[in-house]
Structure formats: C-alpha cells, structure tokens
Short mmCIF file of C-alpha atoms in Angstrom, two decimals:
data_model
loop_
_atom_site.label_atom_id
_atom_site.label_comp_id
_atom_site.label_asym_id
_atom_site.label_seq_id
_atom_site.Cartn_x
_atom_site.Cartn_y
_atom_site.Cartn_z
CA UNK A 1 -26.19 -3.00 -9.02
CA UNK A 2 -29.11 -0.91 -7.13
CA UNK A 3 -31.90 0.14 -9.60
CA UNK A 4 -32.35 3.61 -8.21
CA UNK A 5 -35.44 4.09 -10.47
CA UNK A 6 -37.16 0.93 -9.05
CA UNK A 7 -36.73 2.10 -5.51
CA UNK A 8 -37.23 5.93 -5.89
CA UNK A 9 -39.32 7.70 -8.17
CA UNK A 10 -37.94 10.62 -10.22
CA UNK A 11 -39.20 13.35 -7.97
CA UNK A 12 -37.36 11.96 -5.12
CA UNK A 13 -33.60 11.39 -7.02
CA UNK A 14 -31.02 14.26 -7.44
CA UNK A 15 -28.49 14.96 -9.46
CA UNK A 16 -25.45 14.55 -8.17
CA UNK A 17 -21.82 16.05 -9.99
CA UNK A 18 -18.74 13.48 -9.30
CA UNK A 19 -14.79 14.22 -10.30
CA UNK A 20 -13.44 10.74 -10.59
CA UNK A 21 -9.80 11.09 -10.53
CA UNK A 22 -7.36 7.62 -11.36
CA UNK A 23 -4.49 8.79 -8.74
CA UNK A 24 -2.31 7.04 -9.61
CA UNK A 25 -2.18 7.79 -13.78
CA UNK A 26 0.97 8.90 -13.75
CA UNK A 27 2.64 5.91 -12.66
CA UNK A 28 0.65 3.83 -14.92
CA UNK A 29 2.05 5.88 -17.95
CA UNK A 30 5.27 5.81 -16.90
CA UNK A 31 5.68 1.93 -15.79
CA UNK A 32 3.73 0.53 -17.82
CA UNK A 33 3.17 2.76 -21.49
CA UNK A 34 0.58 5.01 -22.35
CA UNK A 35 -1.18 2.39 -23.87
CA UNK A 36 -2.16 0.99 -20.04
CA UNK A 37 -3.14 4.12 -19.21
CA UNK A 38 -5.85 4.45 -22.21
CA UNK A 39 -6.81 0.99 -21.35
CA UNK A 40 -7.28 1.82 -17.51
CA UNK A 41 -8.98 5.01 -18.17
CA UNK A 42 -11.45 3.11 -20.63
CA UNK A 43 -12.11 0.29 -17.79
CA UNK A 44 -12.74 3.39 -15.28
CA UNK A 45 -15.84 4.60 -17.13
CA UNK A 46 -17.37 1.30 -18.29
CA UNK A 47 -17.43 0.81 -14.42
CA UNK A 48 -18.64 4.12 -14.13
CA UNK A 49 -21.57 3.70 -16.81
CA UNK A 50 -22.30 -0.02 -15.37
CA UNK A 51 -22.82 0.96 -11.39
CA UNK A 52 -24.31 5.08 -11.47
CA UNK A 53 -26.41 4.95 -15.32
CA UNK A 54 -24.47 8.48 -15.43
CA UNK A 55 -23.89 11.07 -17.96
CA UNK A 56 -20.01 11.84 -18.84
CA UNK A 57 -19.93 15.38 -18.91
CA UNK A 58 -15.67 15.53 -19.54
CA UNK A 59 -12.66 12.82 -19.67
CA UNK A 60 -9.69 13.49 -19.46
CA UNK A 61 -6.47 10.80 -19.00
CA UNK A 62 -6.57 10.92 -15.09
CA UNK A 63 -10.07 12.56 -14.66
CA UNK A 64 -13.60 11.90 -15.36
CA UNK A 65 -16.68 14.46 -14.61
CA UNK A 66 -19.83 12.42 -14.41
CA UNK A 67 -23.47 13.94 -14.00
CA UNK A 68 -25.25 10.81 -11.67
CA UNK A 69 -28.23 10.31 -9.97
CA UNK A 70 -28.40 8.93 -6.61
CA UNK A 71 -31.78 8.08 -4.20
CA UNK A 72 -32.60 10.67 -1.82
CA UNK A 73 -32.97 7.81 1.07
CA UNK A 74 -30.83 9.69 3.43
CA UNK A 75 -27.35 11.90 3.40
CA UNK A 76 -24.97 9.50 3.55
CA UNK A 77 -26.28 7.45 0.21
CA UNK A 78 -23.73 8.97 -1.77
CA UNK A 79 -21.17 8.51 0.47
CA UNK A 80 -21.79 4.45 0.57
CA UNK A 81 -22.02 4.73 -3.23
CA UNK A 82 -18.59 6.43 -3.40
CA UNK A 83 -17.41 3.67 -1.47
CA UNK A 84 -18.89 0.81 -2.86
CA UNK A 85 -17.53 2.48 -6.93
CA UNK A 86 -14.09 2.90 -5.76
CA UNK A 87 -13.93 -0.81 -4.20
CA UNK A 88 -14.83 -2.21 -7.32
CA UNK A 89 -12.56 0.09 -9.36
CA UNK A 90 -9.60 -0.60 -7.25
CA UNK A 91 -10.06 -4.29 -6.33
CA UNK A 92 -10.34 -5.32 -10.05
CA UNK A 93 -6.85 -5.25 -11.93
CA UNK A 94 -6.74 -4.12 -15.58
CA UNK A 95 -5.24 -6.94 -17.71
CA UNK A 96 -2.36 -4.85 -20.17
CA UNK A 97 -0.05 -7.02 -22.36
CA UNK A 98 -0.03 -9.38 -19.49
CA UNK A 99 0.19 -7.22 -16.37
CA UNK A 100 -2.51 -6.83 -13.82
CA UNK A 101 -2.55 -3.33 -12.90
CA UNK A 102 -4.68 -2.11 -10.12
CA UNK A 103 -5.92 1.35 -9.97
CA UNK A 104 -6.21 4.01 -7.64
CA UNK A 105 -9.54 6.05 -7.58
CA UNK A 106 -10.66 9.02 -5.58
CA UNK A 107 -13.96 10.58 -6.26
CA UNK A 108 -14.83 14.24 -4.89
CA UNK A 109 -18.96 14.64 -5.02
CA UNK A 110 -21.16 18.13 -5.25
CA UNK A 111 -24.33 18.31 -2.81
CA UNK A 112 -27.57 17.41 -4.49
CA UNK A 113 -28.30 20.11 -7.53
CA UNK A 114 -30.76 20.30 -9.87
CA UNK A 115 -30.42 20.66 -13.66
CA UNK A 116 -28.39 18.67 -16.15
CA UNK A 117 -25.28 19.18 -18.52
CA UNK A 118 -25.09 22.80 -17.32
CA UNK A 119 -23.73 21.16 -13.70
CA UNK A 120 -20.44 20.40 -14.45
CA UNK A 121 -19.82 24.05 -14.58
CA UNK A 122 -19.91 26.19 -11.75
CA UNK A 123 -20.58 25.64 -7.70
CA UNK A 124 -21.05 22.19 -7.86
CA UNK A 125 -17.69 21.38 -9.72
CA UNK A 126 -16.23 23.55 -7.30
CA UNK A 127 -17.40 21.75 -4.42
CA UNK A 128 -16.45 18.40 -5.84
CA UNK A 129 -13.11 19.57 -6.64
CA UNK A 130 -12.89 21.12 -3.03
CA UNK A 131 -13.92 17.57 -2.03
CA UNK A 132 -11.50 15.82 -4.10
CA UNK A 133 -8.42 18.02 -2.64
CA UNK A 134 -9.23 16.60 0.98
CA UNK A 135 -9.05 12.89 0.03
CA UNK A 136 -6.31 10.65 1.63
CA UNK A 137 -4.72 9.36 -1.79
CA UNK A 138 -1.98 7.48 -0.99
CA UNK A 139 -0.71 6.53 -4.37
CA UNK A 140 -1.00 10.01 -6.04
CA UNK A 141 2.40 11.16 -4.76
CA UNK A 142 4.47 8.00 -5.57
CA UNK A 143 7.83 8.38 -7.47
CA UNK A 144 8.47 6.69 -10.97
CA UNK A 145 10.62 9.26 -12.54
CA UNK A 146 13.46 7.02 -13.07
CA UNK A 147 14.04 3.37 -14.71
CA UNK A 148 14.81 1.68 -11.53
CA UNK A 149 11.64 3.07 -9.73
CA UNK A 150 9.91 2.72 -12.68
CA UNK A 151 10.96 -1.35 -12.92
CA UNK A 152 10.15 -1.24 -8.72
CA UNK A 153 6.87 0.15 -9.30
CA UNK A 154 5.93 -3.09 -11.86
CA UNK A 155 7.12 -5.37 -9.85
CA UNK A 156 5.12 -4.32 -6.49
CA UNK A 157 2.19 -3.78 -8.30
CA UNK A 158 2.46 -7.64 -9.95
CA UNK A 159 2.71 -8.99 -6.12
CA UNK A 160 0.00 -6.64 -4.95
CA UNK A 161 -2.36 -7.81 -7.74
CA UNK A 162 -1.48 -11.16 -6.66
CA UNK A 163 -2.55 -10.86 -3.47
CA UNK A 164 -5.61 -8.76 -3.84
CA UNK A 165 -6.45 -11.52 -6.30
CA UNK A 166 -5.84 -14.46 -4.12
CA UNK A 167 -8.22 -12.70 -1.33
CA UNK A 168 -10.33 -12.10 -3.96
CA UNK A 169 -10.47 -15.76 -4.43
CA UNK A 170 -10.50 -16.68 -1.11
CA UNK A 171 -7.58 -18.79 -0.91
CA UNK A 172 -6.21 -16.60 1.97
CA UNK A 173 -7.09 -17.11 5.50
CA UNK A 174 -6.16 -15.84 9.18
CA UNK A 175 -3.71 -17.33 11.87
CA UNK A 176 -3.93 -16.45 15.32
CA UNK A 177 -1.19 -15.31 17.77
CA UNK A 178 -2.45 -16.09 20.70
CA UNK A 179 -1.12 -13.05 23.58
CA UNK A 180 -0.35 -14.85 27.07
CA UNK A 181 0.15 -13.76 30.57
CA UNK A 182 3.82 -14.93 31.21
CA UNK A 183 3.21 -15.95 35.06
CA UNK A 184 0.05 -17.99 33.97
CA UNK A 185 -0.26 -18.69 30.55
CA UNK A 186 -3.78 -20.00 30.62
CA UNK A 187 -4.88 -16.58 30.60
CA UNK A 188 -5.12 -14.88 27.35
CA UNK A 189 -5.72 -11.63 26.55
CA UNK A 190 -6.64 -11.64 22.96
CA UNK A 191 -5.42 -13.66 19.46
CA UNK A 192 -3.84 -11.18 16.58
CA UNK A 193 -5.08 -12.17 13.17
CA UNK A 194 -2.20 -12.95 10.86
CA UNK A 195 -2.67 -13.32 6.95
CA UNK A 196 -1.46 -16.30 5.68
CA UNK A 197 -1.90 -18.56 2.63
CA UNK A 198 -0.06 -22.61 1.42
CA UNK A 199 1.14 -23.56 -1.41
CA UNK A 200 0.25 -26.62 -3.66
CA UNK A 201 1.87 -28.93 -0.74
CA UNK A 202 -0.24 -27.17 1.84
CA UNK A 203 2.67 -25.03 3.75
CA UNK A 204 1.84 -22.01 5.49
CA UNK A 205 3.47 -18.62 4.51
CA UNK A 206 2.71 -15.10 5.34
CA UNK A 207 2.07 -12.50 3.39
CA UNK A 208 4.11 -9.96 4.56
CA UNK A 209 6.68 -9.35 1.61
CA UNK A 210 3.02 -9.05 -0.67
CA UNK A 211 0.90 -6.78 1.52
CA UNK A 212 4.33 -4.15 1.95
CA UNK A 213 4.09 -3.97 -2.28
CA UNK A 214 0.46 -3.29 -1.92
CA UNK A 215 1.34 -0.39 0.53
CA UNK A 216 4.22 0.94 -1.58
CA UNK A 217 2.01 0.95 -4.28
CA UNK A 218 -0.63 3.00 -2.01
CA UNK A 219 -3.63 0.54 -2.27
CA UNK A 220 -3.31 -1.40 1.24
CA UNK A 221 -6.50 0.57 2.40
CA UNK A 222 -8.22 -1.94 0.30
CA UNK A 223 -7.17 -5.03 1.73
CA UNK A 224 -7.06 -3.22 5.67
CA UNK A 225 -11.28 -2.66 5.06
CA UNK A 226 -12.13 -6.07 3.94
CA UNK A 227 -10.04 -8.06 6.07
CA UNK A 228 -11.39 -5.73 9.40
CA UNK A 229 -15.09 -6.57 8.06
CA UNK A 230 -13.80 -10.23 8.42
CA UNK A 231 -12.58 -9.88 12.03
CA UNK A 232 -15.88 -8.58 12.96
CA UNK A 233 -17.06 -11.99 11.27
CA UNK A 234 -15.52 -13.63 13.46
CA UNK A 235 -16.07 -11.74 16.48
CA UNK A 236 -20.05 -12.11 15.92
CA UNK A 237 -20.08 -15.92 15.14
CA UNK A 238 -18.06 -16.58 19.11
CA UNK A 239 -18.66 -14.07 21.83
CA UNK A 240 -15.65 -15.29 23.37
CA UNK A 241 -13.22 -13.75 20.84
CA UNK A 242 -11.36 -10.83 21.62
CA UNK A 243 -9.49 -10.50 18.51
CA UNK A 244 -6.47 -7.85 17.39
CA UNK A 245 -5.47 -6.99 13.54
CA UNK A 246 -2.61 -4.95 12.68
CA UNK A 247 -3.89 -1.84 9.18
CA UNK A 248 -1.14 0.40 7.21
CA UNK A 249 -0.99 3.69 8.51
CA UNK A 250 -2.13 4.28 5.33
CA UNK A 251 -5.77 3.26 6.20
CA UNK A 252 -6.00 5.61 9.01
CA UNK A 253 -8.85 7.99 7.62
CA UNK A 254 -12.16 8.14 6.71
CA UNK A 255 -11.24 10.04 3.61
CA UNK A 256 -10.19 7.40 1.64
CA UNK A 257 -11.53 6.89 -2.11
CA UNK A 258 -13.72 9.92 -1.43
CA UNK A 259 -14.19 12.74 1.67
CA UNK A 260 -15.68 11.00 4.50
CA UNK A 261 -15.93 8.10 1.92
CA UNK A 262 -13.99 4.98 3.94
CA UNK A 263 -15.06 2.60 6.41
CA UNK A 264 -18.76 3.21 6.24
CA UNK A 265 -19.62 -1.13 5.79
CA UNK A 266 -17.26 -1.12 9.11
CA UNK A 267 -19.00 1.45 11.16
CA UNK A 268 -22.51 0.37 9.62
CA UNK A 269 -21.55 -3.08 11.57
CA UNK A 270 -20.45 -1.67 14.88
CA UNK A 271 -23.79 0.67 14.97
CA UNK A 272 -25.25 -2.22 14.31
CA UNK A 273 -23.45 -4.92 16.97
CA UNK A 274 -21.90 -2.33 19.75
CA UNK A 275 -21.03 -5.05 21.52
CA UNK A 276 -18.62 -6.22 19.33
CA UNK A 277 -16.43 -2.84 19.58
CA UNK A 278 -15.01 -3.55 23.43
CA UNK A 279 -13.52 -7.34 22.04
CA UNK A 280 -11.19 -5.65 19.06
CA UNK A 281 -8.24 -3.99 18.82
CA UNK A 282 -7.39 -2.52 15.51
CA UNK A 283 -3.07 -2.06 15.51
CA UNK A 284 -0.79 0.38 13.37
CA UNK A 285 3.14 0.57 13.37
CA UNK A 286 4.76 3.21 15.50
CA UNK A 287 5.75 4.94 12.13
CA UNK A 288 2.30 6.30 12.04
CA UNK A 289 2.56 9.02 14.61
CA UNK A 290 5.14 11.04 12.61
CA UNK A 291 3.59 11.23 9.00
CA UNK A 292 -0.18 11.34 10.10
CA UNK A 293 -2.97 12.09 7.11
CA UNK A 294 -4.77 14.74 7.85
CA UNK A 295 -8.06 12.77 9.05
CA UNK A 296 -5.85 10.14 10.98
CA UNK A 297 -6.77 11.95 15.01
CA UNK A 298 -10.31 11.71 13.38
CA UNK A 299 -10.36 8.72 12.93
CA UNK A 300 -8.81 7.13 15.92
CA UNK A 301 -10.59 9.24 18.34
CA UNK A 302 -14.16 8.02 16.36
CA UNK A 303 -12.86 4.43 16.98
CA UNK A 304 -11.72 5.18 20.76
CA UNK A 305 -15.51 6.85 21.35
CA UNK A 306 -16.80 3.84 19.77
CA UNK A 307 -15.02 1.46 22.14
CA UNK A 308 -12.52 -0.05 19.73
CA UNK A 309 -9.16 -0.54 21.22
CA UNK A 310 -6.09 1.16 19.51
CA UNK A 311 -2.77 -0.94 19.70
CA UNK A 312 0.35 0.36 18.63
CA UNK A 313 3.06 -2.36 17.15
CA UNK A 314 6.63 -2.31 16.78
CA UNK A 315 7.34 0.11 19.66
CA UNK A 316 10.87 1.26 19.65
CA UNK A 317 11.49 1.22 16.15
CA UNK A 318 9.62 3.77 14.54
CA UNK A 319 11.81 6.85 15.57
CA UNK A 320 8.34 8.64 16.90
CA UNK A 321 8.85 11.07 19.95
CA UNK A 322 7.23 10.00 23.17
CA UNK A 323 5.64 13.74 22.91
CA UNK A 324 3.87 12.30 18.98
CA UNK A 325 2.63 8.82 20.61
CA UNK A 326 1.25 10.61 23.14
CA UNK A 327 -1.23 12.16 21.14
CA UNK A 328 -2.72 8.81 19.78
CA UNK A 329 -3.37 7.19 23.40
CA UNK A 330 -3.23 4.18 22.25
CA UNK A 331 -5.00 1.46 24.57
CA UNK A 332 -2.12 -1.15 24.04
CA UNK A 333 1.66 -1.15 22.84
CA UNK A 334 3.56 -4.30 21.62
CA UNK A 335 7.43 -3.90 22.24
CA UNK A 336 9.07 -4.54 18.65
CA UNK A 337 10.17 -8.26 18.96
CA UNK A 338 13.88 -7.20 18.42
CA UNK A 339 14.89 -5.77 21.22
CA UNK A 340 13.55 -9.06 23.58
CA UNK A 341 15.49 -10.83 20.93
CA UNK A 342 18.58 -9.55 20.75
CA UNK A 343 18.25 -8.34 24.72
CA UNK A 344 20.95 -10.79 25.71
CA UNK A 345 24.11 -9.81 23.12
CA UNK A 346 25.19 -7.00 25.35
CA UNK A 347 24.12 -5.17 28.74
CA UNK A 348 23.15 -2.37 26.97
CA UNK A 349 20.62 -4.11 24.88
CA UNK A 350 18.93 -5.98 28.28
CA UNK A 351 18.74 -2.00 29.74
CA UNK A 352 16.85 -1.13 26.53
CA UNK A 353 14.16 -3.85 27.49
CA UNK A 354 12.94 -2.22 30.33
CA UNK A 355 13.50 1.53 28.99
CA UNK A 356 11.20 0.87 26.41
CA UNK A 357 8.77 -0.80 28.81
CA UNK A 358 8.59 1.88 31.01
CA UNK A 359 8.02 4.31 28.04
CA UNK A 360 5.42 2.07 26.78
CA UNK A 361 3.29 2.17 30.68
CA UNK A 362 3.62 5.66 30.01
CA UNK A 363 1.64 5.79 27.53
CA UNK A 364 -0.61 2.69 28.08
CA UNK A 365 -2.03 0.06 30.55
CA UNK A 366 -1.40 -3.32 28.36
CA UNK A 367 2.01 -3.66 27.38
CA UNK A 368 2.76 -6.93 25.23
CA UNK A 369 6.13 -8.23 25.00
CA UNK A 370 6.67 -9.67 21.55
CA UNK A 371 9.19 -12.04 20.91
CA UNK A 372 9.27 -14.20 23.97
CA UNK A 373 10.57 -17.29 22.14
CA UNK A 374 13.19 -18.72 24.83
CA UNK A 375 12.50 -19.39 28.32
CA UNK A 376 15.07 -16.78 29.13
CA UNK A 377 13.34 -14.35 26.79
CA UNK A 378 9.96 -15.16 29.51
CA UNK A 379 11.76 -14.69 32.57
CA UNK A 380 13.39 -11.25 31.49
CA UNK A 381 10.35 -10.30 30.13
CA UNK A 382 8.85 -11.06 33.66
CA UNK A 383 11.78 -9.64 35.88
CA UNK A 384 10.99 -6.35 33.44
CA UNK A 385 6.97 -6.72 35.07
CA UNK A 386 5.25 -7.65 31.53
CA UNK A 387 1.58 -8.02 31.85
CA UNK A 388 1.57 -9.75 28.52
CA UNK A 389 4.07 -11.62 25.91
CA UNK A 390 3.79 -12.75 22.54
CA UNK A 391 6.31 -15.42 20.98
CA UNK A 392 6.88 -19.69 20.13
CA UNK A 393 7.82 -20.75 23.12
CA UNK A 394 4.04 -20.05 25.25
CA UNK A 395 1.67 -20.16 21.84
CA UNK A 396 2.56 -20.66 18.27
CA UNK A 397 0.80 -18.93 15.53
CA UNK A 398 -2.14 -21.55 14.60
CA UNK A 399 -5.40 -21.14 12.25
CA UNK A 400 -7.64 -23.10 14.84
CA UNK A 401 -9.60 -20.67 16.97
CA UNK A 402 -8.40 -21.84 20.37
CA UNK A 403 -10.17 -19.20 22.43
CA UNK A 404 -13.00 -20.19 24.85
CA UNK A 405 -14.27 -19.57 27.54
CA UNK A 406 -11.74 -20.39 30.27
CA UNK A 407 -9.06 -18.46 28.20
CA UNK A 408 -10.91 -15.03 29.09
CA UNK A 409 -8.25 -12.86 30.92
CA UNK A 410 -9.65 -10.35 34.09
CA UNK A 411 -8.35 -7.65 32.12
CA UNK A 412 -11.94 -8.01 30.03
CA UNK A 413 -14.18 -7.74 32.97
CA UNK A 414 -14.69 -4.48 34.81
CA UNK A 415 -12.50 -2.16 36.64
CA UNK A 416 -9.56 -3.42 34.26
CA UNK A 417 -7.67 -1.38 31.58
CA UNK A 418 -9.85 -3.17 28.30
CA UNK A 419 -13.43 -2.78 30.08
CA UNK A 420 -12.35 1.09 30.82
CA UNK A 421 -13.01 1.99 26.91
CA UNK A 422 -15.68 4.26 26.56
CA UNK A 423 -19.25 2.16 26.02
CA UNK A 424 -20.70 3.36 22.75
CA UNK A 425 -23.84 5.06 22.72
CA UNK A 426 -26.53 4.99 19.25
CA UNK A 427 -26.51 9.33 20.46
CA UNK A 428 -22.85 9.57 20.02
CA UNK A 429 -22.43 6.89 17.18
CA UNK A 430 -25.06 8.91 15.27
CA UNK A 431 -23.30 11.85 15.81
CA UNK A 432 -19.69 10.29 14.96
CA UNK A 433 -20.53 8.69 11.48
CA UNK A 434 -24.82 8.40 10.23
CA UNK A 435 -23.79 5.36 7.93
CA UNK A 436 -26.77 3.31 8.36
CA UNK A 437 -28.01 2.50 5.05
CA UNK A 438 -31.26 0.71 4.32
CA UNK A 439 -29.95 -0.67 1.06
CA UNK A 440 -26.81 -1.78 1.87
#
C-alpha cells in the first residue's frame, strides 16, 4: 500500500472520481445465489477502502462510485493504480459456502477535479462512465441464463480459481518447446514457454483443460500479464534466450480492468530493458483475427513498434480469412499440429500441408511446423521447405533451459526475418505508452 500523503503533500494530490463496476455480477447471482454476490460486493470495497483511503460516494450490487485521491507524480499514476486495484481484486477469490469465486472488475476514472462529495455528479461521472464503456470486459457478456450454463459456469470458475491459486502459490512453472531447424537441428530458433505443474508423485501435466475455464470464465488476462512479466524474467537473467509464450485473444488490449489500464508493469519493463523486446515473441490462436476487441490493432501494432515479435498459433484451424490475418502481420505462424499429423491418412490431407504453408509465407517469413513427431512427419515437413518444426521426435518439451550460446539460429543476427523488427526508440516508446512510474 503507497501512503500518498507521505510522498505528496495535500496541495499536490487530486481528487480523482472512479466507477468500479464487478462485470461479472450477474453470473455470480445466478450460479452461485445472491448471497455470493453481497459477499463479493462487500470484499470489493474493503479492497477499495484498504488500497485508495477513498470516500464511497454510491454502491450499488455491480457498481461502486468512489471519490479517491491519487499523487500528482505524473499522468499515468492513475492508470498504474487502476491496474495494480483490479489485480488484486481479481486475483483473490471470494470464499462463499465453500466456493472460490473470482471476480471481474473494470474501473472507468474522471481526470483530476477538485471538490468533494459534489463530484460524483456531473462531468466527471460522465467521463468515468464514458471511460468505463470502452473497457475490454470479457466476462460481462457471459451466458448463465439456464441450469446447465449456470452448473458450467461453477464448475470453470472452481478450476480457474484453482489455477490462479496454484500460480499464486507458486507451485506452477514453465516447460520449454524447443523450435528446431529440420535439416540441422542444432540450430534453434527460440523455446515456447509451456505451463505446467506435478502432482504429489512429481508427474508433469499441463494446464491446458484449467487455463480454457479461466478464459470461459473471462479472467485469462490475469494469468496472460503475470506469466509475460515472468518471460521477461527470464529473458533478463540469460541473454541467450529467445523465448515465445502463447496469451488468450482475450488479453489483446490495453483496455483491460480500466481504459488504457493493462500491461503498464509489461511495457514499464521493455522501456526499461529494450533489448529484451527483439528475443520474444508473444503468440495468439488464429481465432483472434475474426472477433478482435476493439483495442486489439492497438495493441499489436504498439508491440510490433516496440520490437516484440507477434506469432500466430494453430494456423488452419481458426476459420479466419487470409484477407483478416493479413491485417495482424504477424512475424511468425505455427501450422496447427493436426494437419502434419494426420497428413499421411489420405492424399488430400498431405496437399493440405503445403497449402497451408504457402498461405502461411504469405503472410510471414518464419513458418514453424508443429507436430513433427515421426521421422516421416520431418521429411514431409522438409520436402514442403519448412524453415522450422516443432514436435517429440527433434526436442521434447523439458523445464531445463537448454539454450546457449551455440543454439543461436542466423535468423537472430542481421539481415534475417527476426533482426528486421523495428528497433525501439525511448521517442517512440514515450509516445506509444508514458508508463514509467517512479513508485512502482
């Protein structure tokens, strides 16, 4: 908690007017009883009162209006604020007759005012409200209307609070694929972090069947930010890691939790460490390009400026047109691993191979073949000219960092497709995203 008086004096603190909406009230209600919802509206503003010392000007069951304060250090304070409330409203679950339920908050914010109770009337809860209506919510639209979505809903939000939990707790931890050239497989071109946690006899398992319940439920932004901000962990302890991890769709925006809200710990970082932006790749599912949020070209075009690579996974299966993935120019495309898979049941199936390749260099440089997992899966993979393959049979998934410096591929140095992504500049960084914060 930031004492705000013990840093700034009065005469340099405004008041700020926040709308802090719990998005996803409605399903609580309905799944769960109106009793969870009093109980998660009660645990929304003792968070509130504990982290912003604010005045509640009006509750309702999905909406509080708070009166705050907040350091006039520099304009994006109160964005880093919004972020750093919502995190710990939404990464906590409320306990109710022995569920954990976690909660979805968005926050719209007015511009510094002065005054007091007489703010939550007027232009500044109209510009919070305004605000709050261009926030990427992805759990205030979910369906519970009926007793089998209803008994759905429970049941992903029990695995989702399980896993945000466990992270929580620290009992989860990557794997890396590694990605190989086929014709010389001591050349890598990066690892992809996988999620993956044992059991009490110390077997692996991934987390897959968890983290699509925390995206049904509209809360895998969450997990996306936290486990990025660990990827760049590891890219600044080795310099030799170039280093891919797959978000949801769901956690393409930087108006997530609150308008221009998301991300800001993640862009603080690459400000910070530029050189860390040209050795990841941050990877979405092909289903992206046809339901985008409205921020979503924003924010991959921020990333692209900053240097990040933008991979695309599971090409071929997301029923996108050619003309949609177009418009993300993505920097790499992984085939989905079916169609390598299942390329030998039928002719038709081994023509889709290289269709889908030759979509994919339309649209690309780096192509990865995923699913190379046979020596026949290789050599088809190379007869179809794949720069790149993912699968068993040249490097299994493993959580020791096998990267050095002998593994670095050409396509990192110079005149290659990875070393073409736009340097980032402190100018154009600035003029992206101002996150740096000299609190946080």
């Amino acid at each position: 908690m930031i004492d705000l008086a013990r840093i700034s004096p009065p005469n340099r603190r405004s008041n700020y007017l926040l709308v802090v909406r719990l998005d996803n009230a409605r399903q609580i209600a309905s799944a769960f009883g109106t009793a969870a919802l009093i109980t998660a509206t009660a645990h929304v503003r003792g968070a509130i009162a504990s982290h912003l010392d604010p005045v509640i000007c009006r509750e309702a069951a999905d909406e509080i209006i708070v009166l705050a304060h907040a350091a006039m250090l520099e304009a994006d304070f109160v964005r880093t604020q919004i972020e750093v409330l919502c995190a710990r409203l939404c990464g906590t679950p409320v306990e109710h007759e022995g569920s954990r339920i976690l909660l979805s908050i968005s926050i719209g914010h007015s511009d510094p005012a002065p005054g007091g109770l007489e703010s939550d009337t007027g232009e500044a809860l109209d510009e919070a409200r305004s605000r709050l209506q261009r926030v990427a919510a992805p759990a205030l639209s979910l369906d519970t209307g009926s007793a089998p979505e209803e008994a759905r809903y429970r049941a992903d939000m029990a695995r989702a609070a399980w896993l945000v939990h466990q992270v929580a707790r620290g009992e989860m931890f990557f794997a890396w694929r590694p990605i190989h050239d086929p014709r010389r497989p001591d050349r890598l071109l990066q690892h992809e972090a996988l999620l993956r946690y044992a059991d009490a006899q110390g077997e692996q398992f991934d987390c897959t069947a968890a983290y699509q319940a925390l995206e049904r439920v509209g809360l895998a932004h969450l997990l996306d930010r936290a486990l990025v901000l660990r990827v760049l962990d590891e890219l600044e302890a080795d310099p030799r890691a170039h280093l891919s991890i797959a978000i949801s769709p769901q956690s393409l925006s930087f108006d997530l939790g609150g308008q221009d809200a998301a991300w800001t710990d993640f862009l603080a970082r690459i400000e910070r460490h530029p050189e860390l932006a040209e050795r990841l790749v941050i990877e979405f599912h092909e289903s992206a390009a046809s339901r985008f949020w409205p921020g979503t070209l924003t924010f991959l075009n921020t990333l692209r400026a900053l240097g990040i690579g933008i991979g695309l996974v599971g090409f071929g299966s997301g029923h996108a047109s050619v003309r949609q993935l177009a418009v993300l120019r993505p920097s790499q495309i992984k085939l989905d691993s079916a169609f390598l898979r299942t390329a030998f049941l039928s002719e038709r199936n081994r023509a889709r191979v290289g269709q889908l390749a030759a979509q994919a260099r339309g649209l690309c440089d780096s192509v990865v073949f995923v699913g190379a997992d046979t020596p026949a899966q290789i050599r088809l993979a190379v007869e179809e000219g794949a720069q790149w393959v993912a699968g068993e049979r040249l490097g299994r998934v493993c959580t020791r960092r096998t990267w050095s410096a002998r593994h670095r591929s050409p396509a990192h140095h110079p005149g290659t497709s990875f070393a073409s992504r736009a340097e980032p500049s402190p100018a154009l960084a600035e003029g992206l995203r101002a996150v740096r914060s000299p609190v946080f």
